[in-house]
PDB file of C-alpha atoms in Angstrom:
ATOM      1  CA  SER A  30      73.494 182.958 117.178  1.00 73.00           C
ATOM      2  CA  ALA A  31      73.024 179.595 118.756  1.00 82.00           C
ATOM      3  CA  VAL A  32      73.730 178.323 122.519  1.00 90.00           C
ATOM      4  CA  ILE A  33      74.722 174.831 122.583  1.00 94.00           C
ATOM      5  CA  SER A  34      75.024 171.715 125.010  1.00 96.00           C
ATOM      6  CA  GLN A  35      75.888 168.415 125.169  1.00 97.00           C
ATOM      7  CA  LYS A  36      76.285 165.632 127.715  1.00 97.00           C
ATOM      8  CA  PRO A  37      78.443 164.331 128.485  1.00 97.00           C
ATOM      9  CA  SER A  38      80.846 166.737 128.819  1.00 96.00           C
ATOM     10  CA  ARG A  39      83.639 164.399 130.059  1.00 96.00           C
ATOM     11  CA  ASP A  40      83.650 160.459 130.291  1.00 97.00           C
ATOM     12  CA  ILE A  41      86.244 158.561 130.962  1.00 98.00           C
ATOM     13  CA  CYS A  42      85.012 154.811 129.123  1.00 97.00           C
ATOM     14  CA  GLN A  43      86.077 151.226 129.540  1.00 97.00           C
ATOM     15  CA  ARG A  44      87.479 149.757 126.265  1.00 97.00           C
ATOM     16  CA  GLY A  45      84.946 147.582 123.789  1.00 97.00           C
ATOM     17  CA  THR A  46      81.384 149.784 126.299  1.00 97.00           C
ATOM     18  CA  SER A  47      79.534 152.412 124.378  1.00 98.00           C
ATOM     19  CA  LEU A  48      78.617 155.582 124.979  1.00 98.00           C
ATOM     20  CA  THR A  49      75.948 158.547 123.703  1.00 98.00           C
ATOM     21  CA  ILE A  50      76.521 161.814 123.414  1.00 98.00           C
ATOM     22  CA  GLN A  51      73.548 164.613 123.728  1.00 98.00           C
ATOM     23  CA  CYS A  52      73.629 168.275 121.605  1.00 97.00           C
ATOM     24  CA  GLN A  53      70.367 170.273 122.742  1.00 97.00           C
ATOM     25  CA  VAL A  54      70.188 174.181 121.106  1.00 96.00           C
ATOM     26  CA  ASP A  55      68.443 176.592 122.241  1.00 95.00           C
ATOM     27  CA  SER A  56      65.996 176.684 118.655  1.00 92.00           C
ATOM     28  CA  GLN A  57      65.313 175.147 116.067  1.00 91.00           C
ATOM     29  CA  VAL A  58      68.108 174.843 113.763  1.00 90.00           C
ATOM     30  CA  THR A  59      67.784 173.426 109.707  1.00 87.00           C
ATOM     31  CA  MET A  60      71.437 171.408 110.138  1.00 90.00           C
ATOM     32  CA  MET A  61      73.594 169.585 113.023  1.00 94.00           C
ATOM     33  CA  PHE A  62      76.869 168.442 112.259  1.00 95.00           C
ATOM     34  CA  TRP A  63      79.152 165.476 114.313  1.00 97.00           C
ATOM     35  CA  TYR A  64      82.439 166.283 114.333  1.00 97.00           C
ATOM     36  CA  ARG A  65      85.074 164.762 115.957  1.00 97.00           C
ATOM     37  CA  GLN A  66      89.297 166.263 117.042  1.00 93.00           C
ATOM     38  CA  GLN A  67      91.236 163.204 118.399  1.00 93.00           C
ATOM     39  CA  PRO A  68      94.211 164.928 120.862  1.00 89.00           C
ATOM     40  CA  GLY A  69      96.269 167.873 118.639  1.00 84.00           C
ATOM     41  CA  GLN A  70      94.500 167.482 115.745  1.00 87.00           C
ATOM     42  CA  SER A  71      92.226 169.429 114.345  1.00 89.00           C
ATOM     43  CA  LEU A  72      88.405 169.586 113.550  1.00 93.00           C
ATOM     44  CA  THR A  73      87.284 166.091 111.557  1.00 94.00           C
ATOM     45  CA  LEU A  74      83.441 165.869 110.573  1.00 95.00           C
ATOM     46  CA  ILE A  75      82.593 162.919 110.957  1.00 97.00           C
ATOM     47  CA  ALA A  76      78.426 162.983 109.810  1.00 96.00           C
ATOM     48  CA  THR A  77      75.260 165.438 108.934  1.00 94.00           C
ATOM     49  CA  ALA A  78      72.830 164.594 110.808  1.00 93.00           C
ATOM     50  CA  ASN A  79      69.914 165.224 109.163  1.00 85.00           C
ATOM     51  CA  GLN A  80      66.068 165.574 110.688  1.00 84.00           C
ATOM     52  CA  GLY A  81      63.600 162.836 109.718  1.00 81.00           C
ATOM     53  CA  SER A  82      66.121 160.757 107.846  1.00 83.00           C
ATOM     54  CA  GLU A  83      69.227 158.481 108.501  1.00 88.00           C
ATOM     55  CA  ALA A  84      72.265 160.791 108.469  1.00 93.00           C
ATOM     56  CA  THR A  85      75.272 161.486 105.788  1.00 93.00           C
ATOM     57  CA  TYR A  86      78.740 160.093 106.744  1.00 95.00           C
ATOM     58  CA  GLU A  87      81.635 160.921 105.714  1.00 94.00           C
ATOM     59  CA  SER A  88      84.418 158.773 104.366  1.00 93.00           C
ATOM     60  CA  GLY A  89      86.435 156.585 106.805  1.00 95.00           C
ATOM     61  CA  PHE A  90      82.548 156.620 109.415  1.00 97.00           C
ATOM     62  CA  VAL A  91      79.907 154.110 109.411  1.00 96.00           C
ATOM     63  CA  ILE A  92      76.483 154.501 111.243  1.00 96.00           C
ATOM     64  CA  ASP A  93      77.283 150.749 113.014  1.00 97.00           C
ATOM     65  CA  LYS A  94      80.505 152.414 115.015  1.00 97.00           C
ATOM     66  CA  PHE A  95      78.834 156.373 115.203  1.00 98.00           C
ATOM     67  CA  PRO A  96      75.078 155.612 114.627  1.00 97.00           C
ATOM     68  CA  ILE A  97      73.054 159.029 115.105  1.00 97.00           C
ATOM     69  CA  SER A  98      70.000 159.918 115.720  1.00 94.00           C
ATOM     70  CA  ARG A  99      68.274 163.754 114.963  1.00 95.00           C
ATOM     71  CA  PRO A 100      64.222 162.779 116.722  1.00 93.00           C
ATOM     72  CA  ASN A 101      63.909 166.599 115.449  1.00 92.00           C
ATOM     73  CA  LEU A 102      64.866 170.009 115.076  1.00 92.00           C
ATOM     74  CA  THR A 103      66.259 170.813 118.326  1.00 94.00           C
ATOM     75  CA  PHE A 104      68.809 167.676 119.228  1.00 95.00           C
ATOM     76  CA  SER A 105      70.853 164.920 118.326  1.00 96.00           C
ATOM     77  CA  THR A 106      72.548 162.208 119.938  1.00 97.00           C
ATOM     78  CA  LEU A 107      76.148 159.999 118.454  1.00 98.00           C
ATOM     79  CA  THR A 108      77.162 156.732 119.810  1.00 98.00           C
ATOM     80  CA  VAL A 109      80.487 156.185 120.483  1.00 98.00           C
ATOM     81  CA  SER A 110      80.169 151.884 119.795  1.00 98.00           C
ATOM     82  CA  ASN A 111      82.388 148.993 120.854  1.00 97.00           C
ATOM     83  CA  MET A 112      85.036 152.064 121.484  1.00 97.00           C
ATOM     84  CA  SER A 113      88.764 151.576 121.545  1.00 97.00           C
ATOM     85  CA  PRO A 114      91.035 153.658 123.049  1.00 96.00           C
ATOM     86  CA  GLU A 115      91.546 155.219 119.666  1.00 96.00           C
ATOM     87  CA  ASP A 116      88.206 156.890 120.040  1.00 97.00           C
ATOM     88  CA  SER A 117      89.415 158.723 122.441  1.00 97.00           C
ATOM     89  CA  SER A 118      89.111 162.257 121.211  1.00 97.00           C
ATOM     90  CA  ILE A 119      87.069 165.782 121.864  1.00 96.00           C
ATOM     91  CA  TYR A 120      83.495 164.880 119.950  1.00 98.00           C
ATOM     92  CA  LEU A 121      81.569 168.887 119.046  1.00 97.00           C
ATOM     93  CA  CYS A 122      78.666 169.027 118.114  1.00 97.00           C
ATOM     94  CA  SER A 123      77.740 172.635 115.445  1.00 95.00           C
ATOM     95  CA  VAL A 124      74.191 173.976 113.854  1.00 93.00           C
ATOM     96  CA  ASP A 125      73.861 176.216 111.234  1.00 88.00           C
ATOM     97  CA  ARG A 126      70.121 177.417 111.023  1.00 82.00           C
ATOM     98  CA  SER A 127      69.991 178.595 107.377  1.00 78.00           C
ATOM     99  CA  GLY A 128      72.686 178.238 105.620  1.00 72.00           C
ATOM    100  CA  GLU A 129      73.362 181.573 105.580  1.00 76.00           C
ATOM    101  CA  GLU A 130      75.319 181.885 108.194  1.00 81.00           C
ATOM    102  CA  PRO A 131      78.016 180.496 110.821  1.00 84.00           C
ATOM    103  CA  GLN A 132      78.745 177.597 111.848  1.00 89.00           C
ATOM    104  CA  TYR A 133      78.473 177.094 115.809  1.00 92.00           C
ATOM    105  CA  PHE A 134      79.680 174.763 118.502  1.00 94.00           C
ATOM    106  CA  GLY A 135      79.057 173.155 121.321  1.00 94.00           C
ATOM    107  CA  PRO A 136      80.895 172.914 124.420  1.00 94.00           C
ATOM    108  CA  GLY A 137      82.430 169.471 122.725  1.00 95.00           C
ATOM    109  CA  THR A 138      82.646 165.933 124.854  1.00 97.00           C
ATOM    110  CA  ARG A 139      86.318 164.286 126.135  1.00 96.00           C
ATOM    111  CA  LEU A 140      86.205 161.305 125.929  1.00 97.00           C
ATOM    112  CA  THR A 141      88.883 158.780 127.569  1.00 97.00           C
ATOM    113  CA  VAL A 142      88.639 155.796 126.137  1.00 97.00           C
ATOM    114  CA  LEU A 143      90.855 152.929 129.110  1.00 96.00           C
TER     115      LEU A 143
ATOM    116  CA  ALA B  15      90.000 167.705  97.133  1.00 74.00           C
ATOM    117  CA  GLN B  16      89.076 170.795  99.070  1.00 84.00           C
ATOM    118  CA  SER B  17      92.141 171.341 101.956  1.00 92.00           C
ATOM    119  CA  VAL B  18      92.584 173.883 104.100  1.00 95.00           C
ATOM    120  CA  SER B  19      96.371 174.867 104.896  1.00 95.00           C
ATOM    121  CA  GLN B  20      98.043 176.275 108.034  1.00 95.00           C
ATOM    122  CA  HIS B  21     101.946 178.057 107.470  1.00 87.00           C
ATOM    123  CA  ASN B  22     102.068 178.594 111.108  1.00 88.00           C
ATOM    124  CA  HIS B  23     101.558 175.090 113.815  1.00 92.00           C
ATOM    125  CA  HIS B  24     103.166 176.846 116.545  1.00 95.00           C
ATOM    126  CA  VAL B  25     103.898 181.052 117.123  1.00 97.00           C
ATOM    127  CA  ILE B  26     106.154 182.535 120.246  1.00 97.00           C
ATOM    128  CA  LEU B  27     104.534 186.934 120.270  1.00 97.00           C
ATOM    129  CA  SER B  28     105.808 189.224 122.986  1.00 97.00           C
ATOM    130  CA  GLU B  29     102.872 191.089 124.485  1.00 97.00           C
ATOM    131  CA  ALA B  30     102.154 194.242 121.203  1.00 96.00           C
ATOM    132  CA  ALA B  31     103.763 192.484 118.581  1.00 97.00           C
ATOM    133  CA  SER B  32     102.195 192.368 116.345  1.00 97.00           C
ATOM    134  CA  LEU B  33     100.121 188.628 114.192  1.00 97.00           C
ATOM    135  CA  GLU B  34      99.547 187.534 110.774  1.00 97.00           C
ATOM    136  CA  LEU B  35      98.480 183.479 110.022  1.00 97.00           C
ATOM    137  CA  GLY B  36      98.509 182.202 107.468  1.00 96.00           C
ATOM    138  CA  CYS B  37      95.178 180.366 105.368  1.00 97.00           C
ATOM    139  CA  ASN B  38      95.278 178.920 102.573  1.00 97.00           C
ATOM    140  CA  TYR B  39      92.850 176.639 101.207  1.00 95.00           C
ATOM    141  CA  SER B  40      92.320 174.429  97.962  1.00 93.00           C
ATOM    142  CA  TYR B  41      88.836 174.492  96.708  1.00 86.00           C
ATOM    143  CA  GLY B  42      86.847 174.855  92.876  1.00 80.00           C
ATOM    144  CA  GLY B  43      83.792 177.009  93.258  1.00 85.00           C
ATOM    145  CA  THR B  44      83.002 179.751  95.395  1.00 88.00           C
ATOM    146  CA  VAL B  45      83.453 179.540  99.345  1.00 90.00           C
ATOM    147  CA  ASN B  46      82.302 181.340 102.661  1.00 92.00           C
ATOM    148  CA  LEU B  47      85.685 181.659 104.870  1.00 95.00           C
ATOM    149  CA  PHE B  48      85.585 181.631 108.786  1.00 96.00           C
ATOM    150  CA  TRP B  49      88.461 182.466 111.435  1.00 97.00           C
ATOM    151  CA  TYR B  50      87.414 180.378 114.880  1.00 96.00           C
ATOM    152  CA  VAL B  51      89.512 180.351 118.262  1.00 96.00           C
ATOM    153  CA  GLN B  52      89.905 177.863 121.455  1.00 94.00           C
ATOM    154  CA  TYR B  53      91.090 179.749 123.863  1.00 94.00           C
ATOM    155  CA  PRO B  54      92.334 177.136 126.496  1.00 90.00           C
ATOM    156  CA  GLY B  55      89.861 175.490 128.182  1.00 86.00           C
ATOM    157  CA  GLN B  56      87.336 176.563 126.165  1.00 89.00           C
ATOM    158  CA  HIS B  57      84.840 175.872 123.462  1.00 87.00           C
ATOM    159  CA  LEU B  58      85.820 177.019 119.682  1.00 92.00           C
ATOM    160  CA  GLN B  59      84.306 179.988 118.949  1.00 93.00           C
ATOM    161  CA  LEU B  60      84.065 182.031 116.082  1.00 94.00           C
ATOM    162  CA  LEU B  61      86.003 184.729 115.430  1.00 96.00           C
ATOM    163  CA  LEU B  62      84.787 186.258 112.169  1.00 95.00           C
ATOM    164  CA  LYS B  63      83.781 185.208 108.780  1.00 94.00           C
ATOM    165  CA  TYR B  64      83.732 186.051 104.990  1.00 94.00           C
ATOM    166  CA  PHE B  65      81.009 185.575 102.780  1.00 92.00           C
ATOM    167  CA  SER B  66      80.225 188.126 100.289  1.00 91.00           C
ATOM    168  CA  GLY B  67      81.626 191.682 100.324  1.00 93.00           C
ATOM    169  CA  ASP B  68      84.455 193.587 101.405  1.00 95.00           C
ATOM    170  CA  PRO B  69      87.482 191.457 101.123  1.00 95.00           C
ATOM    171  CA  LEU B  70      88.454 192.865 104.390  1.00 97.00           C
ATOM    172  CA  VAL B  71      86.525 192.008 107.494  1.00 97.00           C
ATOM    173  CA  LYS B  72      86.568 192.326 111.167  1.00 95.00           C
ATOM    174  CA  GLY B  73      85.786 190.189 114.038  1.00 93.00           C
ATOM    175  CA  ILE B  74      86.035 190.656 117.822  1.00 92.00           C
ATOM    176  CA  LYS B  75      89.328 191.513 119.644  1.00 93.00           C
ATOM    177  CA  GLY B  76      90.590 193.545 117.437  1.00 95.00           C
ATOM    178  CA  PHE B  77      91.085 190.704 114.746  1.00 97.00           C
ATOM    179  CA  GLU B  78      90.795 191.037 111.161  1.00 97.00           C
ATOM    180  CA  ALA B  79      90.960 189.079 107.907  1.00 98.00           C
ATOM    181  CA  GLU B  80      91.938 189.750 104.308  1.00 97.00           C
ATOM    182  CA  PHE B  81      90.405 187.454 101.633  1.00 96.00           C
ATOM    183  CA  ILE B  82      92.354 187.497  98.866  1.00 96.00           C
ATOM    184  CA  LYS B  83      90.627 185.377  96.010  1.00 93.00           C
ATOM    185  CA  SER B  84      94.319 185.362  93.346  1.00 93.00           C
ATOM    186  CA  LYS B  85      96.190 183.773  96.064  1.00 95.00           C
ATOM    187  CA  PHE B  86      93.265 181.691  97.582  1.00 95.00           C
ATOM    188  CA  SER B  87      94.680 183.150 100.995  1.00 96.00           C
ATOM    189  CA  PHE B  88      92.528 184.144 104.461  1.00 97.00           C
ATOM    190  CA  ASN B  89      95.062 185.484 106.718  1.00 97.00           C
ATOM    191  CA  LEU B  90      94.502 185.995 109.698  1.00 97.00           C
ATOM    192  CA  ARG B  91      96.515 189.824 111.190  1.00 98.00           C
ATOM    193  CA  LYS B  92      96.092 191.601 114.766  1.00 98.00           C
ATOM    194  CA  PRO B  93      98.840 194.803 114.271  1.00 97.00           C
ATOM    195  CA  SER B  94      99.257 194.072 118.678  1.00 97.00           C
ATOM    196  CA  VAL B  95      98.582 190.699 120.123  1.00 97.00           C
ATOM    197  CA  GLN B  96      98.086 190.491 124.367  1.00 97.00           C
ATOM    198  CA  TRP B  97      98.705 187.866 126.335  1.00 96.00           C
ATOM    199  CA  SER B  98      94.956 187.112 126.638  1.00 96.00           C
ATOM    200  CA  ASP B  99      95.145 186.015 122.835  1.00 97.00           C
ATOM    201  CA  THR B 100      96.621 182.824 124.039  1.00 97.00           C
ATOM    202  CA  ALA B 101      94.239 180.520 122.152  1.00 97.00           C
ATOM    203  CA  GLU B 102      94.684 178.303 119.246  1.00 95.00           C
ATOM    204  CA  TYR B 103      93.658 179.286 115.880  1.00 97.00           C
ATOM    205  CA  PHE B 104      91.786 177.773 112.934  1.00 97.00           C
ATOM    206  CA  CYS B 105      90.890 177.998 109.614  1.00 97.00           C
ATOM    207  CA  ALA B 106      88.247 176.683 107.670  1.00 96.00           C
ATOM    208  CA  VAL B 107      86.183 176.819 104.842  1.00 94.00           C
ATOM    209  CA  ASN B 108      83.239 175.615 103.100  1.00 89.00           C
ATOM    210  CA  ALA B 109      80.489 175.658  99.907  1.00 85.00           C
ATOM    211  CA  ARG B 110      79.106 178.949  99.683  1.00 81.00           C
ATOM    212  CA  GLY B 111      75.553 178.127  99.296  1.00 77.00           C
ATOM    213  CA  GLY B 112      73.309 175.251 101.080  1.00 71.00           C
ATOM    214  CA  TYR B 113      74.061 173.418 104.500  1.00 73.00           C
ATOM    215  CA  ASN B 114      77.617 172.280 104.119  1.00 81.00           C
ATOM    216  CA  LYS B 115      80.744 171.202 106.063  1.00 87.00           C
ATOM    217  CA  LEU B 116      83.244 172.831 107.122  1.00 91.00           C
ATOM    218  CA  ILE B 117      87.294 171.935 106.336  1.00 93.00           C
ATOM    219  CA  PHE B 118      89.553 172.579 108.972  1.00 95.00           C
ATOM    220  CA  GLY B 119      92.983 173.755 108.511  1.00 95.00           C
ATOM    221  CA  ALA B 120      95.491 171.953 111.028  1.00 94.00           C
ATOM    222  CA  GLY B 121      95.663 175.111 113.379  1.00 95.00           C
ATOM    223  CA  THR B 122      98.342 176.852 114.810  1.00 96.00           C
ATOM    224  CA  ARG B 123      98.752 177.240 118.561  1.00 96.00           C
ATOM    225  CA  LEU B 124      99.957 181.351 119.788  1.00 97.00           C
ATOM    226  CA  ALA B 125     101.731 181.347 122.805  1.00 97.00           C
ATOM    227  CA  VAL B 126     102.279 185.977 123.786  1.00 97.00           C
ATOM    228  CA  HIS B 127     104.320 186.013 126.389  1.00 95.00           C
ATOM    229  CA  PRO B 128     103.923 189.184 128.181  1.00 89.00           C
TER     230      PRO B 128
END
């Protein structure tokens, strides 16, 4: 498995502001993913964070709203921009080290937008 | 389109009862299958996985799941539940080969009463 940390663990933000969430892994991984878990819902993939190139976004998610960086093989950030109360969710990063293993998840960032 | 269906959204059991949670998926190719668990206040953890081979897979804490290809199913079972099994259980699938996103089911909330 992999040890994954996320910062912050939770935050309360005002409408219209932005928050950057960090995801750090204890070893180099090939692929990192960002998921959203809205209240009472399952997990939905936002994007795949590619090292050295632009992230790949799922339908319904756009780079202007959720810019992602992946500067190296152990770190990624997700920014939630121009937030509204509808963005209140848990945001999770996951890693896939080899394509032949399960994805492992970070502890999540619980975001509340007022 | 790929999808995962979990039949039970809420399950309430008494300790020592047997558990079976249903999961069916829709996907046109070869898949990997997973059950993840989220205990109250904790992050998402891998319970068990199926990549290939024996369709009956065993996971942590006495859980097992059986892959039935003809039924596109991957049901989770435990012969005797404990209060500590109270959690939310997610079935997930991804395409085999490479770094592929996970598609999650809606989740099943299990409450075990002493």
